[in-house]
XYZ file of C-alpha atoms in Angstrom:
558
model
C 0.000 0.000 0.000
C 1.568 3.949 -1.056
C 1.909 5.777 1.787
C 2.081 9.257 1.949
C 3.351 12.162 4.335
C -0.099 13.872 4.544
C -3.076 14.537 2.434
C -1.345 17.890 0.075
C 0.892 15.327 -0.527
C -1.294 12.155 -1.498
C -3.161 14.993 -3.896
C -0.218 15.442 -6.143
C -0.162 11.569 -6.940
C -1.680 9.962 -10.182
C -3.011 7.174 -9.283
C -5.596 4.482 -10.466
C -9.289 3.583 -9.247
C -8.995 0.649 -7.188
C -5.658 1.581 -5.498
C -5.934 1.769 -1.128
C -3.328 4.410 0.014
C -2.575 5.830 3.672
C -1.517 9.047 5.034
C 0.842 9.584 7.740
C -1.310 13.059 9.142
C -4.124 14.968 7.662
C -1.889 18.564 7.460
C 1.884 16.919 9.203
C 2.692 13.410 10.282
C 1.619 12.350 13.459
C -1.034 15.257 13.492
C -4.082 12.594 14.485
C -5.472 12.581 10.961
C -3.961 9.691 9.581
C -6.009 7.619 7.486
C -6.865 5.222 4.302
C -8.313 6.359 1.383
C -9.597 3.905 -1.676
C -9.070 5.878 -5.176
C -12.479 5.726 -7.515
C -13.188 7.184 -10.772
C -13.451 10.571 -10.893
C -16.706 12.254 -9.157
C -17.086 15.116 -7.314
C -15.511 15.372 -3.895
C -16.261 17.250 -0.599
C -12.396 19.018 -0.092
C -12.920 17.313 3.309
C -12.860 13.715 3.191
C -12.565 12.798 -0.851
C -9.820 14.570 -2.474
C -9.340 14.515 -6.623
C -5.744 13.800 -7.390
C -3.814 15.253 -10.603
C -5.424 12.787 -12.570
C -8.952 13.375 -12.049
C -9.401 10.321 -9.916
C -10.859 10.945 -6.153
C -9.328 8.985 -3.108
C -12.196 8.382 -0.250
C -11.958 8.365 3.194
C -12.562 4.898 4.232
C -14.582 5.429 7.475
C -14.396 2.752 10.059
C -16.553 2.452 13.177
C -15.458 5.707 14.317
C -14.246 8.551 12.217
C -11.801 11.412 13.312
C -12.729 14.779 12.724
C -8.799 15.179 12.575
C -8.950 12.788 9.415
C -11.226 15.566 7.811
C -9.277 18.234 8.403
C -10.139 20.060 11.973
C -7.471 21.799 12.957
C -8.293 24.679 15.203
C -9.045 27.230 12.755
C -11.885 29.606 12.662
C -12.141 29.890 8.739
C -12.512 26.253 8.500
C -13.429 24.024 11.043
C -17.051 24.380 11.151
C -17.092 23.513 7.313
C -15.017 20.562 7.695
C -17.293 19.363 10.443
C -20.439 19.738 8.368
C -18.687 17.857 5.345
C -18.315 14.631 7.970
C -21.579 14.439 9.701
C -22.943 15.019 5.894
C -21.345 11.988 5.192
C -22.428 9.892 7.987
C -26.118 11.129 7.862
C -25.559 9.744 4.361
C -24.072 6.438 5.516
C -27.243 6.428 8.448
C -30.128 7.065 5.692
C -28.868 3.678 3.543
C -28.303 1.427 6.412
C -29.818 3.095 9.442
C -26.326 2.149 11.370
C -25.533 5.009 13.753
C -22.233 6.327 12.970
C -19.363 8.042 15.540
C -17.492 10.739 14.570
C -14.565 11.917 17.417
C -12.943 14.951 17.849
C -9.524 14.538 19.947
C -7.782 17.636 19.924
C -9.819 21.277 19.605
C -12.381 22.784 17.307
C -12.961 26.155 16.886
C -16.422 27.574 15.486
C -18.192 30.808 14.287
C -21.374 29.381 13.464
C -23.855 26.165 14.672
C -21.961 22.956 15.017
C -25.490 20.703 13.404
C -25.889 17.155 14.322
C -27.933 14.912 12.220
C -29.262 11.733 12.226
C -27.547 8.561 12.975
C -24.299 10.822 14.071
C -22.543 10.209 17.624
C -20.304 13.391 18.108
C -17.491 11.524 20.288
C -15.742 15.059 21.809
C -12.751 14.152 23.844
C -11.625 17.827 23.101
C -12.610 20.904 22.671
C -15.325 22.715 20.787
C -15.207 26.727 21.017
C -17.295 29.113 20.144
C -15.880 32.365 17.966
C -18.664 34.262 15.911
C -21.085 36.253 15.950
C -24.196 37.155 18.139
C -27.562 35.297 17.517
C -25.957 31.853 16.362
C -28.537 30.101 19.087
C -25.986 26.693 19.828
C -22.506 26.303 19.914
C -23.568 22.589 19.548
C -27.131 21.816 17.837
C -29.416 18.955 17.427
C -32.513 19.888 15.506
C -35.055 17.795 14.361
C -32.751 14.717 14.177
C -32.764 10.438 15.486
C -30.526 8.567 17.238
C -27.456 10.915 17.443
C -26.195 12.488 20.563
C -23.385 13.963 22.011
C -21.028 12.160 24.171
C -17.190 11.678 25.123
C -14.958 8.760 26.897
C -13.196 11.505 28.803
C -14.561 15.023 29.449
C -15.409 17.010 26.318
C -15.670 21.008 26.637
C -17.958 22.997 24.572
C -16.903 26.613 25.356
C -19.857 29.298 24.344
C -16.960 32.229 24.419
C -18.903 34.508 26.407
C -20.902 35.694 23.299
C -24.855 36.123 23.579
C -27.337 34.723 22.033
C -25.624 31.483 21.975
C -26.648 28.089 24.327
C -23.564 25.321 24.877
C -26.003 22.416 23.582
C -29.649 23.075 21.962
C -31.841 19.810 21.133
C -34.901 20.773 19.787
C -37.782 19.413 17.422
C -40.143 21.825 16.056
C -42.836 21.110 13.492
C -41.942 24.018 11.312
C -38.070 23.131 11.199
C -38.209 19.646 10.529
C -40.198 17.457 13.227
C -39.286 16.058 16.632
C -35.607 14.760 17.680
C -36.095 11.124 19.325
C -33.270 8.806 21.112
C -30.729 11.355 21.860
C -27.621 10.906 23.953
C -25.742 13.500 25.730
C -23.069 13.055 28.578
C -19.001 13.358 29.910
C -19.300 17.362 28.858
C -18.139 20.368 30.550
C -20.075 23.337 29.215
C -19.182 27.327 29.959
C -19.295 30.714 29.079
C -23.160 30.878 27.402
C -24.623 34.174 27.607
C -28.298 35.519 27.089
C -29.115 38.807 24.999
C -32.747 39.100 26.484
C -33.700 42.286 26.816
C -37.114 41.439 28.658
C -37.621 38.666 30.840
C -40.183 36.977 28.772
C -37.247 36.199 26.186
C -34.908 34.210 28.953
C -36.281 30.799 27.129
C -35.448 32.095 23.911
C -31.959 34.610 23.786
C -29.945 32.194 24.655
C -27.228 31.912 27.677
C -28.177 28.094 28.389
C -25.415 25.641 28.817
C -27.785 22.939 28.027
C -31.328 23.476 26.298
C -33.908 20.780 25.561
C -36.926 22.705 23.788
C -39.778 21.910 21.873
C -40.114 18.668 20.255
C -37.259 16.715 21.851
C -38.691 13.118 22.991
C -36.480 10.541 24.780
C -33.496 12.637 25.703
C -31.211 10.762 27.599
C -28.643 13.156 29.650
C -25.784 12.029 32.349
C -23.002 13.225 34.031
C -22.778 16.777 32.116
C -21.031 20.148 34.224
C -21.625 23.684 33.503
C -20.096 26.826 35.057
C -20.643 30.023 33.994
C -23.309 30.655 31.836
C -26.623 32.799 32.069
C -28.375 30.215 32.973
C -27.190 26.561 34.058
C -29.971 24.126 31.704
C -33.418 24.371 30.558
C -36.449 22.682 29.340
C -39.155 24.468 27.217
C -42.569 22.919 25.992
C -45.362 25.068 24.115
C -48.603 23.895 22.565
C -47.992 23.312 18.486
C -44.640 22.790 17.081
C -44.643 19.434 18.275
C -44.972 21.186 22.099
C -43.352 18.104 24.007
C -40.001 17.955 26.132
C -39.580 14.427 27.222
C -36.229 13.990 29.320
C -33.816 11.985 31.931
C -31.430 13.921 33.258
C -28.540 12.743 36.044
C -25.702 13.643 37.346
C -25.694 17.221 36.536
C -24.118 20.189 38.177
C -24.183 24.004 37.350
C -22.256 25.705 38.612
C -22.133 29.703 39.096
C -24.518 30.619 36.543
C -25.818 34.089 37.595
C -28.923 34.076 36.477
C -31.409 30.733 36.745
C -29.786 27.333 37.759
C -32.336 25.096 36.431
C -35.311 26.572 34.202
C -38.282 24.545 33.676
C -40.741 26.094 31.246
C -43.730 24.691 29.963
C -47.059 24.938 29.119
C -50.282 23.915 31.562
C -51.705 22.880 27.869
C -49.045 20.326 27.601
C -50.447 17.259 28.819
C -50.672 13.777 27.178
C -54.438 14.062 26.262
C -53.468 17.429 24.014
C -50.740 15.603 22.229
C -47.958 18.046 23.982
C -46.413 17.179 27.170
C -44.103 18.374 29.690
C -42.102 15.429 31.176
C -38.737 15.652 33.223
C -37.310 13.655 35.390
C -34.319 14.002 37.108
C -31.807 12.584 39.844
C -28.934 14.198 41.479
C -28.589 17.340 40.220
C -26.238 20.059 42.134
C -26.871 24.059 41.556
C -23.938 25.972 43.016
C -23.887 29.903 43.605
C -27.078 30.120 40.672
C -29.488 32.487 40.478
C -27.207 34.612 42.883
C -26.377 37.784 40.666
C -29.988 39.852 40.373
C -32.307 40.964 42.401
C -35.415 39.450 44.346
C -38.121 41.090 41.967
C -37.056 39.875 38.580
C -38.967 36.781 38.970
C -34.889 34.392 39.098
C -34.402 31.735 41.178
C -31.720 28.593 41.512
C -35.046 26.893 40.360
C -37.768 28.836 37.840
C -40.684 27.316 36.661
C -43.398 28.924 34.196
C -46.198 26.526 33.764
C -43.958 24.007 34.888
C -45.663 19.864 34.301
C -44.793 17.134 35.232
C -41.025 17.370 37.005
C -39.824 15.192 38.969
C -36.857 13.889 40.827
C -34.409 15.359 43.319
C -31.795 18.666 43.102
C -29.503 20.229 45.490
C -29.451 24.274 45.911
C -25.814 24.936 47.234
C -25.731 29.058 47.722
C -23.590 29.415 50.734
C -21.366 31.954 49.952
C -23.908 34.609 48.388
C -25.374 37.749 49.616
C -28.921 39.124 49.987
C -31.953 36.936 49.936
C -33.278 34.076 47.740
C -36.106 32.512 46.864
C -35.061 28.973 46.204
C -38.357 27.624 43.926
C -40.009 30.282 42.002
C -42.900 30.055 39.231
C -45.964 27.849 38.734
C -46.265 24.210 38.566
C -48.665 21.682 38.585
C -48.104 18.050 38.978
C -44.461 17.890 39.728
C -42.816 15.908 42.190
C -39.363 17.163 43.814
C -37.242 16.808 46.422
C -34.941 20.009 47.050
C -32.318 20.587 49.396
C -30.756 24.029 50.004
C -28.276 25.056 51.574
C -28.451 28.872 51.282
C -26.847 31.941 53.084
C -30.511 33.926 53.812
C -33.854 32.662 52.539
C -36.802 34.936 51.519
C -39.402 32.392 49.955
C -38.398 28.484 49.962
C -41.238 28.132 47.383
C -42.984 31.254 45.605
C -45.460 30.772 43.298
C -46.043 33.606 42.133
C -44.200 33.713 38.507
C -42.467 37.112 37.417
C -44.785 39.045 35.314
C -43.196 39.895 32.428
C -42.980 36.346 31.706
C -44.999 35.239 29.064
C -47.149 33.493 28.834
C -48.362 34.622 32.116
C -49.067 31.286 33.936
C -52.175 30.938 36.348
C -52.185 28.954 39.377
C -50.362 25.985 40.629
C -51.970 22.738 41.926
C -51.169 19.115 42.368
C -47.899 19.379 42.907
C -45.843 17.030 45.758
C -42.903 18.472 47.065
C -40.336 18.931 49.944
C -38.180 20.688 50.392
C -34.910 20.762 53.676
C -33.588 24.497 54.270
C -30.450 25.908 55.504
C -30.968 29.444 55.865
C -27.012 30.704 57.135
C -28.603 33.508 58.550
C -31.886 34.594 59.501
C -34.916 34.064 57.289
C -35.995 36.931 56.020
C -39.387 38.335 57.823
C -41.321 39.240 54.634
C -41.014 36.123 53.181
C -42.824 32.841 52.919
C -41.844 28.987 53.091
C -44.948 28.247 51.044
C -46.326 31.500 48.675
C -48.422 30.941 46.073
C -49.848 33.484 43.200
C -51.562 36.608 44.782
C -55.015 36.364 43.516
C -55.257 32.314 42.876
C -53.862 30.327 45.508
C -51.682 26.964 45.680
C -54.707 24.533 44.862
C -54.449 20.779 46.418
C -50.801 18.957 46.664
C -48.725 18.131 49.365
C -45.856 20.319 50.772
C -43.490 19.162 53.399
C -40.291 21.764 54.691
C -37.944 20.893 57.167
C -36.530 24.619 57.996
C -33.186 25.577 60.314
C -31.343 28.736 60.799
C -27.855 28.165 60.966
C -25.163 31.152 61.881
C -22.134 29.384 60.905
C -21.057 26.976 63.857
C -24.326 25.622 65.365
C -28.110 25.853 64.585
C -30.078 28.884 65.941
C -31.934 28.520 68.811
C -34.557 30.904 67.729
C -37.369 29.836 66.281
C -37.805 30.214 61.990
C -37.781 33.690 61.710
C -39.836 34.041 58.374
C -43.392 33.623 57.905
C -45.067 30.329 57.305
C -47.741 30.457 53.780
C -50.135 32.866 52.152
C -52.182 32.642 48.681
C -52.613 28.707 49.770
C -56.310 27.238 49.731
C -57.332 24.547 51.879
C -57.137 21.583 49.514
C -53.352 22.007 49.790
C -51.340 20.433 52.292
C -48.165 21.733 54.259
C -46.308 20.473 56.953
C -43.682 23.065 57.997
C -41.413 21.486 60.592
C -38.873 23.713 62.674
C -35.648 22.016 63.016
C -34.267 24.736 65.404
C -36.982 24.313 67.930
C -38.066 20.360 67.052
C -41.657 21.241 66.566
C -44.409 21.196 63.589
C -45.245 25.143 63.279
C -47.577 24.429 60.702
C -49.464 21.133 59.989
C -52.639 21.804 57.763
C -54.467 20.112 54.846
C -56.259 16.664 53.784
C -53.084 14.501 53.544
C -52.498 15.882 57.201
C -55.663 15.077 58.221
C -57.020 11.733 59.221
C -59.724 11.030 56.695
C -62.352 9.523 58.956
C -66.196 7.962 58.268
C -68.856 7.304 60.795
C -69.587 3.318 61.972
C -73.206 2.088 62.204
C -72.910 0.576 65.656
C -76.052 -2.145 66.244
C -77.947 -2.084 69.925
C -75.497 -3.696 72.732
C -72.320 -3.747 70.099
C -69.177 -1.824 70.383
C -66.627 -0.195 68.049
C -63.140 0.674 69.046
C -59.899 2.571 67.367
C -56.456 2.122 68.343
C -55.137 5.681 69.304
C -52.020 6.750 68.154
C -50.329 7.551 71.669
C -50.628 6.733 75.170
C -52.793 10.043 76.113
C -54.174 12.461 74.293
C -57.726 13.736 73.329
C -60.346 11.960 71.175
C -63.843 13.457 70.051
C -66.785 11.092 69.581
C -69.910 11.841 67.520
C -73.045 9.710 67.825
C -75.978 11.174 65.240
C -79.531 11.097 66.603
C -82.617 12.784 66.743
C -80.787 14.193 69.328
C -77.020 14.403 68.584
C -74.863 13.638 70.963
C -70.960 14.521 71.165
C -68.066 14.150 73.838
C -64.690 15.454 74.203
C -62.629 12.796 75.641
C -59.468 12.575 77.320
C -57.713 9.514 77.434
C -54.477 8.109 79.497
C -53.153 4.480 79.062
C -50.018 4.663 80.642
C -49.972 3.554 84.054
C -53.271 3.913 85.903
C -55.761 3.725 83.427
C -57.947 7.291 83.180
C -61.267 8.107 81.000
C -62.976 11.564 81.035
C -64.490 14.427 79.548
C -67.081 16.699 78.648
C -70.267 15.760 76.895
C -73.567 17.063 75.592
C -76.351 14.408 76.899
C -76.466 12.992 80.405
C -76.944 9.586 78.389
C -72.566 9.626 78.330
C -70.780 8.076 80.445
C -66.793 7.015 81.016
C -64.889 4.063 82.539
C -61.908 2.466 81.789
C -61.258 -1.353 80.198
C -62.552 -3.727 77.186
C -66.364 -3.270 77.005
C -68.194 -6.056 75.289
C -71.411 -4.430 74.172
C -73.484 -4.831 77.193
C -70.512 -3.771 79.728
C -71.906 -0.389 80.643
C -75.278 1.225 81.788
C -78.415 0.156 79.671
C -79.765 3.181 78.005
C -75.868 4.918 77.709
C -73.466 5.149 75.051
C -70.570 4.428 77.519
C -66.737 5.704 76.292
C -63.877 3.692 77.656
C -59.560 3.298 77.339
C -58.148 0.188 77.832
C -53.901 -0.594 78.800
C -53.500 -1.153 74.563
C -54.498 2.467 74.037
C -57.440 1.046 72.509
C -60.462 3.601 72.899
C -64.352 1.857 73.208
C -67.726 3.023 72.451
C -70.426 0.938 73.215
C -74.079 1.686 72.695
C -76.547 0.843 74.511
C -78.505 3.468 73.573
C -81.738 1.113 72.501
C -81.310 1.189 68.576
C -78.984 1.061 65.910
C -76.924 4.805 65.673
C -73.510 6.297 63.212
C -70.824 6.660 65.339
C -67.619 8.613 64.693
C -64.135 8.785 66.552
C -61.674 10.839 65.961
C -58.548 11.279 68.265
C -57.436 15.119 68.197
């Protein structure tokens, strides 16, 4: 086999259709782009991979199961490497559409870029180096997977996609609109460090739009696989965007993810409460250990940014770690609507405002309504005070948190030991009573707010036959109990109950046909004509009536 020093070399040959030749380096030997190349008749040729020798003949990059960008020509230059890597995926895509065989194509050493780097179908970008960003504004993605199946991006190391601090311009974009080609399905993306993405919104309602996102999954994307991806300073750390039309789903698994420093918005969820399965669109994320360090840290408290922003959020789930330690001024660690999202959240912050605020920024748009049916908790480490204005659970002035359950373990913590003072901020507004909150003060070991359904022991009145008895196991030693017996003439008691140690029985009641004792009744134990209330050692509270017919009996211990 003719080898050759490099490929300006190999295109001074003559040689014949059929010969396989080699080169020792795409540009010098040893430069990573060595390669073998069959010669064909002459046809037309990229510049890229196929080169036409003096004779008119073409030799052809013979593409194994992974290609080098290096054997196309990358070699850190703005003028040409974003043409080069369009000529290889090109050539894949084509390889993908004849035998629907994904293909890899690695980059191993750096790639520098003024416009969208596009990945199409059936391509595996392999980046074990670095891709950088060096054009102009309004580019949308350094990296860019539109519309495209079974490609991803991905890297055996730790690739870097570098944004360059330009605006308008997101580290990786994956979307699937209608109008630009259809959804993207099966994509992979993981082992990347992303940085230095920047936003040119000049309102807030563009945020999901201008850019600034190390990582954004919008419209159209379905089964979006992401793991182990980190990204430091950028606008905003990842987000997800669903809209109704355009294919208005965002279907996605994310792990293992950690922004880091990204002024703005950590993690920005925004959807549409129109984008549920039975419309077509959706809304469905889950994730699982996912860090946001020192995000959302760099504006102010009215401008609607958080560590964690929803807008018509649906569907979220999974867990996510708020680590602002170091800031200053106050936070609001959730803010936005939601509806049927299920998180876990832990934050570890230096002052807390809100821990949840539902109330979404207006100027975003579209304005969202209320949120409902949502189950989260959330732990808080406020490193100073919480701030006396604000909320652990706010919803939307005007429309209230509707249903869901929200649990918040709270502690002030001033830098060696937890506070002894009690949480200093306020508890919940805007919340209706079908929600649920328990709000439990670490600091002082108590519940300081414990209201709602879930919280509530859901409890039915027992038909209870002449001389039978009903019981219910109480749920501690002593306590009180209330007892409801319904009647012509209703009849209700307040009990107090003690089963530890000497047995004790009593309270108040509102027909001298009550009476109390202590023990197992049997149904004819107590007074004829009484409905007669008793505690036995078990904690086991009895009613028995013997009232002469058949009554509804409720218990309920307090």
């Amino acid at each position: 086999m003719k080898t050759f020093i490099n490929v300006a070399q190999m295109k001074l040959a003559t040689l014949q259709a059929g010969q396989f030749v080699e080169t020792g380096g795409y540009y010098v030997k040893g430069d990573a782009g060595q390669a073998k190349y069959l010669v064909v008749a002459a046809q037309a040729a990229d510049g890229y991979g196929d080169h036409t020798l003096a004779n008119g003949t073409v030799a052809v990059l013979q593409v194994g199961d992974v290609s080098d960008l290096e054997q196309w020509g990358v070699s850190g230059e703005v003028s040409t490497d974003n043409l080069v890597f369009a000529a290889a995926v090109t050539y894949l895509n084509g390889l993908y559409v004849l035998d629907n065989i994904p293909r890899n194509l690695r980059l191993s050493s750096e790639l520098i870029t003024t416009s969208a780097l596009r990945i199409l179908s059936g391509v595996h970008f392999i980046n074990n180096g670095t891709v950088t960003f060096a054009g102009d504004v309004n580019q949308g993605s350094v990296m860019l997977i539109r519309s495209s199946t079974d490609c991803g991006i991905t890297s055996d190391s730790m690739g870097v996609i570098d944004g360059g601090g330009i605006g308008n311009v997101n580290g990786i974009g994956v979307s699937g609109r209608t109008d630009l080609g259809g959804e993207s399905r099966r994509i992979i993306i993981n082992n990347q460090l992303i940085k230095g993405c920047r936003s040119n919104h000049t309102v807030p309602s563009e945020i999901g739009n201008k850019g600034g996102k190390g990582l954004s999954v919008q419209t159209g994307p379905r089964s979006v696989l992401i793991d182990t991806v980190y990204i430091e300073d950028c606008d905003i750390g990842y987000g997800f965007e669903a809209s109704i039309g355009n294919d208005g789903k965002c279907e996605v698994q994310m792990t293992n993810v950690r922004a880091r420093s990204c002024a703005w918005i950590g993690g920005l969820y925004w959807g549409s409460f129109s984008s549920e399965p039975s419309t077509g669109d959706f809304f469905d994320i889950t994730t699982s250990n996912i860090v946001l360090e020192d995000c959302g840290m760099s504006v102010s408290t009215t401008d609607g940014f958080a560590p964690i922003v929803f807008n018509a959020a649906y569907q979220v789930r999974g867990d996510i770690k708020v680590l602002n330690k170091t800031g200053t001024g106050l936070f609001d660690i959730i803010r936005g609507s939601s509806r049927f999202c299920d998180l876990k959240v832990f934050a570890d912050v230096s002052q807390v405002r809100h821990t949840i605020n539902h109330e979404e920024y207006s100027g975003y748009s579209p304005v969202s309504t209320k949120s409902e049916h949502n189950t989260i908790t959330v732990r808080v480490k406020s490193r100073s005070a919480a701030d006396v204005t604000g909320y652990v659970l706010r919803g939307k002035t005007g429309t209230d948190v509707v249903g869901g359950v929200y649990k918040f373990y709270v502690n002030e913590w001033d830098g060696i030991d937890y506070l002894d003072a009690g949480w200093a901020g306020g508890t919940y507004e805007n919340v209706d009573t079908r929600a649920s909150i328990h709000i439990l003060d670490g600091n002082q070991y108590q519940s300081i707010v414990k209201i709602g359904p879930s919280f509530h022991e859901a409890v039915a009145p027992v038909s209870a036959a002449d001389d039978t008895v009903i019981t219910k196991q109480m749920y501690s030693s002593f306590g009180f109990a209330g007892v409801a017996v319904q009647t012509a003439t209703n009849r209700t008691a307040f009990v107090h109950f003690d089963s530890d140690g000497t047995l004790a029985c009593n309270g108040t009641f509102s027909s001298a046909q009550i009476e109390f004792t202590t023990g197992a009744l049997t149904g004819t134990t107590g007074t004829n004509g009484f409905l007669t209330i008793s505690i036995d050692s078990d904690s086991v509270l009895y009613v028995e009536n013997r009232l002469g017919a058949p009554v509804p009996i409720l218990i309920k211990q307090l």
